[in-house]
Coordinates of C-alpha atoms (C1' of nucleotides) and ligand atoms in Angstrom, one line a residue:
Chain A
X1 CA -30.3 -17.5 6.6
X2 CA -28.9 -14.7 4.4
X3 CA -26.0 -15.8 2.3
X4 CA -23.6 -14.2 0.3
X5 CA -21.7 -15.8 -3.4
X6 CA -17.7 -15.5 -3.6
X7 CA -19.3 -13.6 -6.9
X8 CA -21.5 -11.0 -5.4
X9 CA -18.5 -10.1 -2.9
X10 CA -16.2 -9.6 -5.5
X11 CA -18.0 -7.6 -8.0
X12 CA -18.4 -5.3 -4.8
X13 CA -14.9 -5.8 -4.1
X14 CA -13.7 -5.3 -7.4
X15 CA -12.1 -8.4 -7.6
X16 CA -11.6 -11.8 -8.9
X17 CA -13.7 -14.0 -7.3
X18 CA -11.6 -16.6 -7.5
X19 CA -9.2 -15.0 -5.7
X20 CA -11.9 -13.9 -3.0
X21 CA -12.6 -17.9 -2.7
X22 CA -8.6 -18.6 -2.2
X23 CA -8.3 -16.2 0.1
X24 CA -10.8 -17.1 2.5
X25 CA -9.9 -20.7 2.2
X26 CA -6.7 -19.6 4.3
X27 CA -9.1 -19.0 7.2
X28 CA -11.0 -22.4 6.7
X29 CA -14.0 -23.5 4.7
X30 CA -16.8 -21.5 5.7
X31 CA -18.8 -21.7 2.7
X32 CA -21.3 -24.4 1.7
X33 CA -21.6 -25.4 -2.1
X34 CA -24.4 -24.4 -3.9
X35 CA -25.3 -21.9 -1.7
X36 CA -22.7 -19.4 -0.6
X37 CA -21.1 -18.1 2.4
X38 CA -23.3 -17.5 5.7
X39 CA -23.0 -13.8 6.0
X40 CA -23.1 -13.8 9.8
X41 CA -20.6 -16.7 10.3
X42 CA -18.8 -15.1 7.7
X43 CA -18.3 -12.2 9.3
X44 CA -17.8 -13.4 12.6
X45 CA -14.7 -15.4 11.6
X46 CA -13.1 -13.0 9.8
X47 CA -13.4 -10.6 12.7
X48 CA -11.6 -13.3 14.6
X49 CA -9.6 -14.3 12.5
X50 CA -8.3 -10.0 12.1
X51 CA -8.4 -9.4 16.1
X52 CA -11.2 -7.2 15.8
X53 CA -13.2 -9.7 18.6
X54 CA -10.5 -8.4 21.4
X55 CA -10.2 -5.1 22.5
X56 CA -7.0 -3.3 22.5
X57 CA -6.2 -0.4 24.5
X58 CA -4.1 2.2 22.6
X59 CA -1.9 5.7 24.1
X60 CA -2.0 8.5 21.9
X61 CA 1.7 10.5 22.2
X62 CA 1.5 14.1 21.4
X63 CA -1.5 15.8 22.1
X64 CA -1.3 19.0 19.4
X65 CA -3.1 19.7 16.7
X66 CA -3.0 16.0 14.9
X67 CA -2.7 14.2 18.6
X68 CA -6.0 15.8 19.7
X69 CA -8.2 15.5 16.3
X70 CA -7.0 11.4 16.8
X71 CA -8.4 11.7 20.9
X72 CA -11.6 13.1 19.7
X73 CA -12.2 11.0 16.4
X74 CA -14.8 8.6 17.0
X75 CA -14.0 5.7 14.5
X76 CA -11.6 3.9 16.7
X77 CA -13.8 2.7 19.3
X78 CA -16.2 1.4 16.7
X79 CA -13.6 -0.9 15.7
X80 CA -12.4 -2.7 18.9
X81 CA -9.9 0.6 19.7
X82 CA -10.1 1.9 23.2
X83 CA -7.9 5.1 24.0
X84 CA -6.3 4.1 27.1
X85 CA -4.3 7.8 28.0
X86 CA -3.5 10.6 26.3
X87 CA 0.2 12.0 26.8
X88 CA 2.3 14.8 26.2
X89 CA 5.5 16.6 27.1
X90 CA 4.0 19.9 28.0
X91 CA 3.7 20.6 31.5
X92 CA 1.0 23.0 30.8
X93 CA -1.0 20.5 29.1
X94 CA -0.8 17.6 32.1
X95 CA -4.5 17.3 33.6
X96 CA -6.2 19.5 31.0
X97 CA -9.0 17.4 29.4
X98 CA -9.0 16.2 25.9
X99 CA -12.0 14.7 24.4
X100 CA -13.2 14.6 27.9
X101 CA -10.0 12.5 29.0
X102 CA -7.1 14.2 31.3
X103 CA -4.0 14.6 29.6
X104 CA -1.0 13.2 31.3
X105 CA 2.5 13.6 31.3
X106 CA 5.2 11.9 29.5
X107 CA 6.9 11.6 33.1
X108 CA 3.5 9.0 33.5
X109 CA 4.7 7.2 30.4
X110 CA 6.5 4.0 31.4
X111 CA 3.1 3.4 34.2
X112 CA 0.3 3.8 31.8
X113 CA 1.6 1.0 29.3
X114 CA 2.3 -1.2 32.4
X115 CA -0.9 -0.8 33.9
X116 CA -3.3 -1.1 31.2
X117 CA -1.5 -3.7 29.1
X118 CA -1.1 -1.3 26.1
X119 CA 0.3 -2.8 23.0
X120 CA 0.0 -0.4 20.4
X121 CA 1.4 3.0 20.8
X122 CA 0.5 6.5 18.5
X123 CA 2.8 8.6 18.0
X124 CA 2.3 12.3 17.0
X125 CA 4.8 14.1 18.7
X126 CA 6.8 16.8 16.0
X127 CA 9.6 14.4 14.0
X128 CA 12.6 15.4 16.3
X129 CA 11.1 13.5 19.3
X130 CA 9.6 10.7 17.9
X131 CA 12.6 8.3 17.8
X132 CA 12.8 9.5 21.7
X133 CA 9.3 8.7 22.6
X134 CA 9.3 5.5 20.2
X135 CA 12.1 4.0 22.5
X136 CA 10.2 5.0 25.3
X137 CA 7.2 3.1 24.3
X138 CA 9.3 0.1 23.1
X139 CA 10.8 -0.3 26.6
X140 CA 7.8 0.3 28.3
X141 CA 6.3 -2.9 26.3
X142 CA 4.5 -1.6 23.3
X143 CA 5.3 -3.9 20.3
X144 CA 2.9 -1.8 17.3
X145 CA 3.6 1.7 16.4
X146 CA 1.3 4.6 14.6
X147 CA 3.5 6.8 13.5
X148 CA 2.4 10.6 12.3
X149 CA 5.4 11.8 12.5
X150 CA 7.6 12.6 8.9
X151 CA 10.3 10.3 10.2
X152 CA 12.3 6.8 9.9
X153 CA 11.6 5.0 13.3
X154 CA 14.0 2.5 14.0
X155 CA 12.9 -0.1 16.1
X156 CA 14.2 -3.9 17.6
X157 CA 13.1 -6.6 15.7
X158 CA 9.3 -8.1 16.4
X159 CA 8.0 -4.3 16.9
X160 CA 5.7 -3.0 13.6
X161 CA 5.7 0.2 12.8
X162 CA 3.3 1.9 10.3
X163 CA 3.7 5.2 9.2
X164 CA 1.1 7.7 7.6
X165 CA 2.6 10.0 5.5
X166 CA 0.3 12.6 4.5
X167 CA 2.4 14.9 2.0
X168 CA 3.1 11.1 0.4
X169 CA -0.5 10.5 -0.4
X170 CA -0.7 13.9 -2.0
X171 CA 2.6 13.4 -3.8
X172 CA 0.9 10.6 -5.2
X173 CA -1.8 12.0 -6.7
X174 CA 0.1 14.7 -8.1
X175 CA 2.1 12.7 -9.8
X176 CA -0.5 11.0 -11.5
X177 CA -2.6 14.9 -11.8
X178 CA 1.2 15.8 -14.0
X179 CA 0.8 12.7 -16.1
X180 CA -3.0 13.6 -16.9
X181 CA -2.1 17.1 -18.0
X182 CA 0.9 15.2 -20.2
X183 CA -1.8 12.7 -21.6
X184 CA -3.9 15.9 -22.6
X185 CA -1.1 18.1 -23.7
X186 CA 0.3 15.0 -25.9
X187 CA -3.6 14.7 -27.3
X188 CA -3.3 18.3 -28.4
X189 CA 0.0 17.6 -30.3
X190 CA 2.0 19.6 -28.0
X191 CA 5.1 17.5 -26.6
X192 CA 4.5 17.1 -22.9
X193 CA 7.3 18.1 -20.3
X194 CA 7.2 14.6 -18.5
X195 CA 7.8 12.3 -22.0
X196 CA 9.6 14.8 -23.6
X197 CA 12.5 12.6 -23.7
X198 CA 10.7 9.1 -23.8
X199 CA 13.5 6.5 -22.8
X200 CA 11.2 3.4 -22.2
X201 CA 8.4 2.3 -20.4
X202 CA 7.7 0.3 -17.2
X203 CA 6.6 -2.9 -17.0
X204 CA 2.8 -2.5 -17.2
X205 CA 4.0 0.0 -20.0
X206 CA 2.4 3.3 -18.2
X207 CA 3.3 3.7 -14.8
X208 CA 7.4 3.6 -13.8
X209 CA 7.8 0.8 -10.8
X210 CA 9.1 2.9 -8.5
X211 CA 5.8 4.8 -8.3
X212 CA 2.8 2.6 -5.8
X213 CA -0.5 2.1 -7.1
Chain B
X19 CA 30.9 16.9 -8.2
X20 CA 29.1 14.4 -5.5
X21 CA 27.9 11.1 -6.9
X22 CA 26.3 8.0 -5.1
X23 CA 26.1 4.5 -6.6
X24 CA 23.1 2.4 -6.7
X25 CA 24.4 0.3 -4.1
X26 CA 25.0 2.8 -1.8
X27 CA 21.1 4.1 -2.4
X28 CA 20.1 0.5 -2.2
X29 CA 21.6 -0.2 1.0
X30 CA 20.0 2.6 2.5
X31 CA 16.5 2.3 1.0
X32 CA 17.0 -1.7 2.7
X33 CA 16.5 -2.6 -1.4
X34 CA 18.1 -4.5 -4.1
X35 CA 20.5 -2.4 -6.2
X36 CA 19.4 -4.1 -9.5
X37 CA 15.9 -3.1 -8.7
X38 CA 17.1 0.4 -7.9
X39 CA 19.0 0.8 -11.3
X40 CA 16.2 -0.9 -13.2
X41 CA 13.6 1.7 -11.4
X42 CA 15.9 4.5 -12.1
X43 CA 16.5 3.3 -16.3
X44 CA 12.6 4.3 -16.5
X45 CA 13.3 7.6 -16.2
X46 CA 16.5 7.9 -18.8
X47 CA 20.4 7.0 -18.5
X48 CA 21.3 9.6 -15.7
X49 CA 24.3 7.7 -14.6
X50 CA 27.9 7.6 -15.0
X51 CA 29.2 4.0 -15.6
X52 CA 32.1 3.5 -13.3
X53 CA 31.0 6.7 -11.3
X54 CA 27.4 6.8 -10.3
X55 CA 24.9 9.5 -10.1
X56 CA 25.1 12.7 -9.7
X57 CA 23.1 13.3 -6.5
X58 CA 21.9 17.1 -7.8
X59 CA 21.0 16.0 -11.2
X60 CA 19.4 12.8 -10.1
X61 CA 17.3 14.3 -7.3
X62 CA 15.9 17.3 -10.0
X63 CA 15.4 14.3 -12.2
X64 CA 13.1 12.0 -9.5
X65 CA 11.7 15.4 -8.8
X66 CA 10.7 16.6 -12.4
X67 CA 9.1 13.5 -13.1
X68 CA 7.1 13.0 -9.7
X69 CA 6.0 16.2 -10.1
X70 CA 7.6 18.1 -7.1
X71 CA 8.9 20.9 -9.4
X72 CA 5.5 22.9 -9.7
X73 CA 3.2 24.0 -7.1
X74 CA 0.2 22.2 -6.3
X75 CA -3.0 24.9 -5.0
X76 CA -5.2 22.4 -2.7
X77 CA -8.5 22.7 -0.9
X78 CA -9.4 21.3 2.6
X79 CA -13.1 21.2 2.7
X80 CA -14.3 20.2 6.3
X81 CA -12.8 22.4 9.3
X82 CA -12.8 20.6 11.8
X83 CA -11.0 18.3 14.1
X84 CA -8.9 17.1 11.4
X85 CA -9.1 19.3 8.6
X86 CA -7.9 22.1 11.0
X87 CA -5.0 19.9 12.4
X88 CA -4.3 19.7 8.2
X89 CA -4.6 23.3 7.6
X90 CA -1.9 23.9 10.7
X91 CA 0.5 21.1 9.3
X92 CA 3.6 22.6 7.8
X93 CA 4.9 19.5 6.3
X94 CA 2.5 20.5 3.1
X95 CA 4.8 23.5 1.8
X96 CA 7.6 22.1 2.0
X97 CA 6.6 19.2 -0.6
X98 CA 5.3 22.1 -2.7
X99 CA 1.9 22.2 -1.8
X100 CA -0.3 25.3 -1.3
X101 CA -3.1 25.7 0.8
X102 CA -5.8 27.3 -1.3
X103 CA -8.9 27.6 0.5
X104 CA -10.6 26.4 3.7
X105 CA -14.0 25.3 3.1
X106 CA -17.0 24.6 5.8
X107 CA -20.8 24.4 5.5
X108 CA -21.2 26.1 9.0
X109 CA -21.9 29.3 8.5
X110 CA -20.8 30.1 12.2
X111 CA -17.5 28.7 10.5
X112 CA -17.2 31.3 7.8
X113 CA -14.8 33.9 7.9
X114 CA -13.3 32.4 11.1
X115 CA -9.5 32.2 10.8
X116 CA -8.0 28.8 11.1
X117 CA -4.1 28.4 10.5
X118 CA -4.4 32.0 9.7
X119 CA -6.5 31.8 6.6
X120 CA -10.5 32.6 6.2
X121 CA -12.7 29.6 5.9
X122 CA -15.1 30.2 3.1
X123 CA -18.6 29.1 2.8
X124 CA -19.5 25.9 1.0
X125 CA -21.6 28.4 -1.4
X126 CA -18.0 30.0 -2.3
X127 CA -16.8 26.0 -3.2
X128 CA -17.4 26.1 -7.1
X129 CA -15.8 29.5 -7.9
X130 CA -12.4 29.2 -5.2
X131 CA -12.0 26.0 -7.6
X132 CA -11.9 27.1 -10.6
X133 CA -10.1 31.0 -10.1
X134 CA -7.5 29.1 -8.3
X135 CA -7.3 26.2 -10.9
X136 CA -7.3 24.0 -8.4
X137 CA -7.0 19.9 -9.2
X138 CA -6.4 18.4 -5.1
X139 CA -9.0 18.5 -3.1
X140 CA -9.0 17.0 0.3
X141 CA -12.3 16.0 2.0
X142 CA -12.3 16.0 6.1
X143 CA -16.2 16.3 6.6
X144 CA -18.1 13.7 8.0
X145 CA -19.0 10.9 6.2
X146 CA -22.5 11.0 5.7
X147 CA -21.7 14.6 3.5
X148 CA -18.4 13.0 1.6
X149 CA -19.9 12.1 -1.7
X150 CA -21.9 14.9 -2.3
X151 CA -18.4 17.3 -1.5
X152 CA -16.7 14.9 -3.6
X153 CA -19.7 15.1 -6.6
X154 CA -19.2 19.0 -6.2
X155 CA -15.9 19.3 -6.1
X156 CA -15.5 16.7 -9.5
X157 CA -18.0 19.1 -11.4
X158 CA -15.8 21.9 -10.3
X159 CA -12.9 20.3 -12.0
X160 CA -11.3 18.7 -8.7
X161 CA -9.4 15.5 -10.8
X162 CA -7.9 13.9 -7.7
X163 CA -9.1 13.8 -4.4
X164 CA -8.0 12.8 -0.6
X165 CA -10.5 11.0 1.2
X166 CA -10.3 10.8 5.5
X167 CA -14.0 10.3 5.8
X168 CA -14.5 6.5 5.9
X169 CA -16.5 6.2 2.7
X170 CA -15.8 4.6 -0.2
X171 CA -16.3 7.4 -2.7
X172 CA -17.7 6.7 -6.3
X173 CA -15.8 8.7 -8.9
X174 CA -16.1 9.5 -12.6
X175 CA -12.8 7.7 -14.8
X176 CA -10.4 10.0 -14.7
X177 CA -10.6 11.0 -11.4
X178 CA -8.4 9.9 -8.7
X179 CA -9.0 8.8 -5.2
X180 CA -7.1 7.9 -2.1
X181 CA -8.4 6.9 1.2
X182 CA -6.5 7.2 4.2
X183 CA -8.6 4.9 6.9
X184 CA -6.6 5.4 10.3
X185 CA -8.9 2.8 11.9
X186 CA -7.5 0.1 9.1
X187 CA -4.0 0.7 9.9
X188 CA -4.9 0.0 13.6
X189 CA -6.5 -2.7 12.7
X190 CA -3.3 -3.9 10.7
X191 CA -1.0 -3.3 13.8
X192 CA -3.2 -5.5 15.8
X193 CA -3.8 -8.2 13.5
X194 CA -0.1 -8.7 13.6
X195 CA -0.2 -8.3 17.4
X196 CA -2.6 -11.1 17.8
X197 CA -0.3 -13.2 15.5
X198 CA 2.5 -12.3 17.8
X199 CA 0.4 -13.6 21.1
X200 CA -0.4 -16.8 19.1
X201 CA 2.9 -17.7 18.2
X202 CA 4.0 -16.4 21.7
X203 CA 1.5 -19.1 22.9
X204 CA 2.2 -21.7 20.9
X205 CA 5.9 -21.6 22.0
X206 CA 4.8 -22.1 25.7
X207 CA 2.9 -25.4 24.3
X208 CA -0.5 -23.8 24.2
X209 CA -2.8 -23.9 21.6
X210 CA -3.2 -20.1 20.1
X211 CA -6.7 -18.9 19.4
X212 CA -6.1 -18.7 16.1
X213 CA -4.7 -20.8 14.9
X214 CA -6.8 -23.5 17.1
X215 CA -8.7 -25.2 14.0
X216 CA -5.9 -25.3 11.6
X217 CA -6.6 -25.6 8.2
X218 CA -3.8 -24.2 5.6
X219 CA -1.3 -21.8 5.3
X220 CA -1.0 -18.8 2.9
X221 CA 1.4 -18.7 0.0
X222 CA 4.0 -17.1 2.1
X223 CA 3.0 -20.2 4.8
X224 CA 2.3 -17.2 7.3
X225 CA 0.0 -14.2 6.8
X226 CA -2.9 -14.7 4.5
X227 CA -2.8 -13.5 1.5
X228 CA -6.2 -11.3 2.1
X229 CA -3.6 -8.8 4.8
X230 CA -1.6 -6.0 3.3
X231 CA 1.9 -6.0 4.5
Chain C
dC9 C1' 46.9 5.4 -26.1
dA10 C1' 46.3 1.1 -24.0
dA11 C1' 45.1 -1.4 -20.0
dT12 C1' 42.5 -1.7 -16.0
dC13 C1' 38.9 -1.0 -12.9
dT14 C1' 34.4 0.4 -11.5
dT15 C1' 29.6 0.8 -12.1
dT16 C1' 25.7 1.2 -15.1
dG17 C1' 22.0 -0.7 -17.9
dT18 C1' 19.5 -4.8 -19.1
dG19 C1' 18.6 -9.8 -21.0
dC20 C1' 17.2 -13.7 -18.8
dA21 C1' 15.5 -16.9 -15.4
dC22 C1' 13.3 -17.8 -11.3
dG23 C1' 9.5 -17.4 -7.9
dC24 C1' 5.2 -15.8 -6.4
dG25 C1' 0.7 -14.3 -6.8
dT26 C1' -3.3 -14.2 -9.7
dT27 C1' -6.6 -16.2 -12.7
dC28 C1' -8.6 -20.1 -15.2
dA29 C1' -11.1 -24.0 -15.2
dC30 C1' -13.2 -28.0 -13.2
dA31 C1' -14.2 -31.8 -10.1
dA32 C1' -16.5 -32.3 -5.7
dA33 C1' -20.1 -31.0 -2.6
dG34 C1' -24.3 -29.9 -1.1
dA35 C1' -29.1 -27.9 -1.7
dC36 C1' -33.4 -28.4 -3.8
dA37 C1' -36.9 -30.1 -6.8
dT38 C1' -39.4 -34.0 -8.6
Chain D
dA26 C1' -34.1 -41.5 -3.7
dT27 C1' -32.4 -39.7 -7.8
dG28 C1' -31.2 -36.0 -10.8
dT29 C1' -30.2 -31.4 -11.6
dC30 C1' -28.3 -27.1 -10.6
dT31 C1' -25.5 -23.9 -8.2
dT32 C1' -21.3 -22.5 -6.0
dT33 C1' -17.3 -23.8 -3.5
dG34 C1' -12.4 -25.2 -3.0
dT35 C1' -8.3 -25.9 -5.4
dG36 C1' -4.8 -27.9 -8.9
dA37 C1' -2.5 -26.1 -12.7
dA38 C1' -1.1 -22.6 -16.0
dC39 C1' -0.1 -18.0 -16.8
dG40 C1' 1.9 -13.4 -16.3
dC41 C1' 4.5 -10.2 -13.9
dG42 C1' 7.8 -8.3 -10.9
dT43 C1' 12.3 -9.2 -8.7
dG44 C1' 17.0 -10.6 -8.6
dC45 C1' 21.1 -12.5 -10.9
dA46 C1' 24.8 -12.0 -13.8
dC47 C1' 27.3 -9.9 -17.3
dA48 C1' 28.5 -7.2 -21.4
dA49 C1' 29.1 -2.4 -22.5
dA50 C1' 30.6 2.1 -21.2
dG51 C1' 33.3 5.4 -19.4
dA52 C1' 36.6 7.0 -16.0
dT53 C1' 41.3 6.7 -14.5
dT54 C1' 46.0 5.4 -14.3
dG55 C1' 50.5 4.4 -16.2
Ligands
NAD6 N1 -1.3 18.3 11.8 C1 -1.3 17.4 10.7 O1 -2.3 17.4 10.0 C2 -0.2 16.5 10.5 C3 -0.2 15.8 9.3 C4 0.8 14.9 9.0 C5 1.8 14.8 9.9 N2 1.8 15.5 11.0 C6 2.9 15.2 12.0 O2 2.3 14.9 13.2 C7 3.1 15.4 14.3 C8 2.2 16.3 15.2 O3 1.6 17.3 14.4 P1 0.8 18.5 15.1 O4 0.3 19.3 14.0 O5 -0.2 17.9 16.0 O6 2.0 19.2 15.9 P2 1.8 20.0 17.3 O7 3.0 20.9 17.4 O8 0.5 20.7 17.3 O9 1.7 19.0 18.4 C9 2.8 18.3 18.9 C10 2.6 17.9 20.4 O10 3.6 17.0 20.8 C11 4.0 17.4 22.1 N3 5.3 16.9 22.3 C12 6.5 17.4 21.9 N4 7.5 16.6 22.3 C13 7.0 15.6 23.0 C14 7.6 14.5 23.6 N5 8.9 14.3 23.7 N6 6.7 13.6 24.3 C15 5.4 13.8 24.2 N7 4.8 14.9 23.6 C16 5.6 15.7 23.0 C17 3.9 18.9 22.1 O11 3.8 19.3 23.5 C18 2.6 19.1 21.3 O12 1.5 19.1 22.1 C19 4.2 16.2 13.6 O13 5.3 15.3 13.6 C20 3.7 16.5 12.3 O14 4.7 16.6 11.3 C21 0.8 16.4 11.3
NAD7 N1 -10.4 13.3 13.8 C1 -9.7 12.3 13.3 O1 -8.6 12.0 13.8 C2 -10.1 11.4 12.2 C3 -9.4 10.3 11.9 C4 -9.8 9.5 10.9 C5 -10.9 9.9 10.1 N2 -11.6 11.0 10.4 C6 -12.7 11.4 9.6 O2 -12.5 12.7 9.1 C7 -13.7 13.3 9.0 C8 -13.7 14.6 9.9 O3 -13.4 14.3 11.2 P1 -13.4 15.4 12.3 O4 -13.0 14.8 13.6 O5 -12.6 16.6 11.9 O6 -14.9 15.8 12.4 P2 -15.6 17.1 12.8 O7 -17.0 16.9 13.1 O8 -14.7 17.8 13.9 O9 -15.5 18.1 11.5 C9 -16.3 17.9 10.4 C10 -16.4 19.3 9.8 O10 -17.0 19.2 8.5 C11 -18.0 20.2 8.3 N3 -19.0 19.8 7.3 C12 -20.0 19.0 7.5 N4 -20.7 18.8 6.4 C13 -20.1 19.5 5.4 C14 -20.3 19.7 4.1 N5 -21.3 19.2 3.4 N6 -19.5 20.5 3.4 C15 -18.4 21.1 4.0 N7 -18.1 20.9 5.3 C16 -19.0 20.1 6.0 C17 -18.5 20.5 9.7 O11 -19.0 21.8 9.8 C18 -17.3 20.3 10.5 O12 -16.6 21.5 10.7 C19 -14.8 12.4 9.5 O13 -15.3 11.7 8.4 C20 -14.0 11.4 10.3 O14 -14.6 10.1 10.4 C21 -11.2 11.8 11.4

DNA sequence: CAATCTTTGTGCACGCGTTCACAAAGACAT
DNA sequence: ATGTCTTTGTGAACGCGTGCACAAAGATTG
């Protein structure tokens, strides 16, 4: 029986291990002293234990550029994801396949989610109609959200939303890209443009709060 | 001269105001006691120092599905990103306009790197090629890098990484959805999947600690 | 110019998550 | 069966970020 020590995952992690342990003591105790965890049992529960056992149909909302890369990416039905319909507003686009799936139209909307039980809804319509076709979905019965789109959605209370914000990820790293060139420039003796009027310093003493990891 | 106070901001960010002013003292005293701040001066401020005042040349290497719905997205120059290059190893690829810009050769990788100085690089090829792109793009100078293929990507220090994993925020949506039908269930008086062998709660005494919000 | 009023900037305390450290549990050898 | 050795599961302490509360600052008014 392969096994696995809370050690070995979390030097592959990158983590404490006792913080490995405590956290999969929350799902039960799987592990047997001595020995380790069961790699196969292991797995198994925490696949149950994330909803990755079920599968769970998803609509994709905006077939464009973005909608149609998502239709044809491969990755989501490896992990339990099944692309119930694609839909967009363009007439032109209704019945045209996409990823060898017909796109329908959002007219079809309200029917799909009812029919096929769909929970969780992607949007990636342009911003000024995502609020629209994030009611719509709401409505309709979806209670999770992918949203694409570079806008707030506001939604009724018990429906998540997640949103991926491209330009934010690269803001991120450019932020911290400016503060390497500041290091350097201060390691040369030449007063950098971001600390050139040092005020004080964030908790951790390097990175300001207001910035994520 | 227009000014906001931090509990207007805070209010509209959904955050606490003393957090807000705390956040904002990291960057220097830009504010007005009894007034507030000025909007214009605060905003070049939060700007300066999160580096949105220069302009950031990037790579997209990988053209297709996804890294030509990237090279199409607008919301890039507006955040003060420029597109550098395109880069593919097909060479039916090369030359081929996408988002009205050449792709170049993988051949053409080293030198578009360093005549453009560029220090983003984003990598949209399939995962088997991503940590050799990411290995050549390092030893071209590339200092911070964003990952779609879904590899973890092993990096010199000093070098920055972050992995976007579409399939993960799925998976995030419909853990909470599964959590939803379980309490949903256990409100009717029938015993949730999930939480059928119960054992302990998290710290919060809800989501385990192991789940990103 | 003094009094008043508003809002900042921040010391301090609380709470939560992380980490330490160890007793308990179980495997395995003798 | 007993002892030893490894690794889990978790109580307790620590550290850090968040929120409270207020003194200081500056604008504004009479
Ligand atoms: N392309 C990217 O890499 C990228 C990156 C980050 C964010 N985004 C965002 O994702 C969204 C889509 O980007 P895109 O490049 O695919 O745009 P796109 O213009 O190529 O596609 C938008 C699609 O949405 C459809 N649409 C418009 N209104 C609709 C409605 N009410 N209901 C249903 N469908 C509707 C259009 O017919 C079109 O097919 C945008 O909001 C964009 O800002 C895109
Ligand atoms: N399409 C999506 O919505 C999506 C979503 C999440 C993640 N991803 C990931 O993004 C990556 C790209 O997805 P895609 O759908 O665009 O795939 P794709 O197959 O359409 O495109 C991959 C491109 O990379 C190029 N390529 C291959 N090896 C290369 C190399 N060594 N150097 C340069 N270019 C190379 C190929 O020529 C091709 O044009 C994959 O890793 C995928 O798992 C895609």
């Amino acid at each position: 029986m392969p096994t696995v020590s809370s050690e070995e995952l979390a030097a592959a992690a990158g983590v404490n291990s006792a913080k490995l342990r405590k956290d999969f003591s929350y799902l039960g105790s799987y592990g047997t002293r001595g020995v380790g965890y069961d790699v196969e049992y292991l797995v198994y529960q925490i696949s149950r234990e994330l909803g990755l056992t079920q599968d769970w149909p998803v609509v994709i909302v905006g077939i464009g550029n973005l909608g149609a890369a998502l239709a044809n990416y491969g990755g989501f039905a490896s992990r339990g994801f099944r692309v119930a319909a694609l839909i967009d507003a363009d007439p032109a686009m209704a019945g045209k396949p996409v990823a060898g799936m017909p796109v329908q139209h959002t007219d079809e909307l309200e029917k799909i989610i009812e029919d096929n039980g769909v929970s969780i809804g992607v949007i990636a319509t342009p911003a000024g109609a995502a609020q629209q076709v994030c009611e719509r979905l709401v409505a309709a019965g979806v209670t999770s959200i992918l949203n694409f789109a570079p806008t707030v959605l506001s939604v009724p209370d018990g429906v998540d939303v997640r949103k991926v914000d491209l330009s934010i990820e690269l803001q991120i790293l450019a932020f911290h890209e400016q503060r390497k060139a500041g290091e350097e420039a201060a390691a040369d003796g030449v007063v950098p443009p971001v600390a050139a009027k040092p005020h004080r310093k964030g908790p951790d003493g390097d990175v300001p709060a207001v910035m994520p990891a």
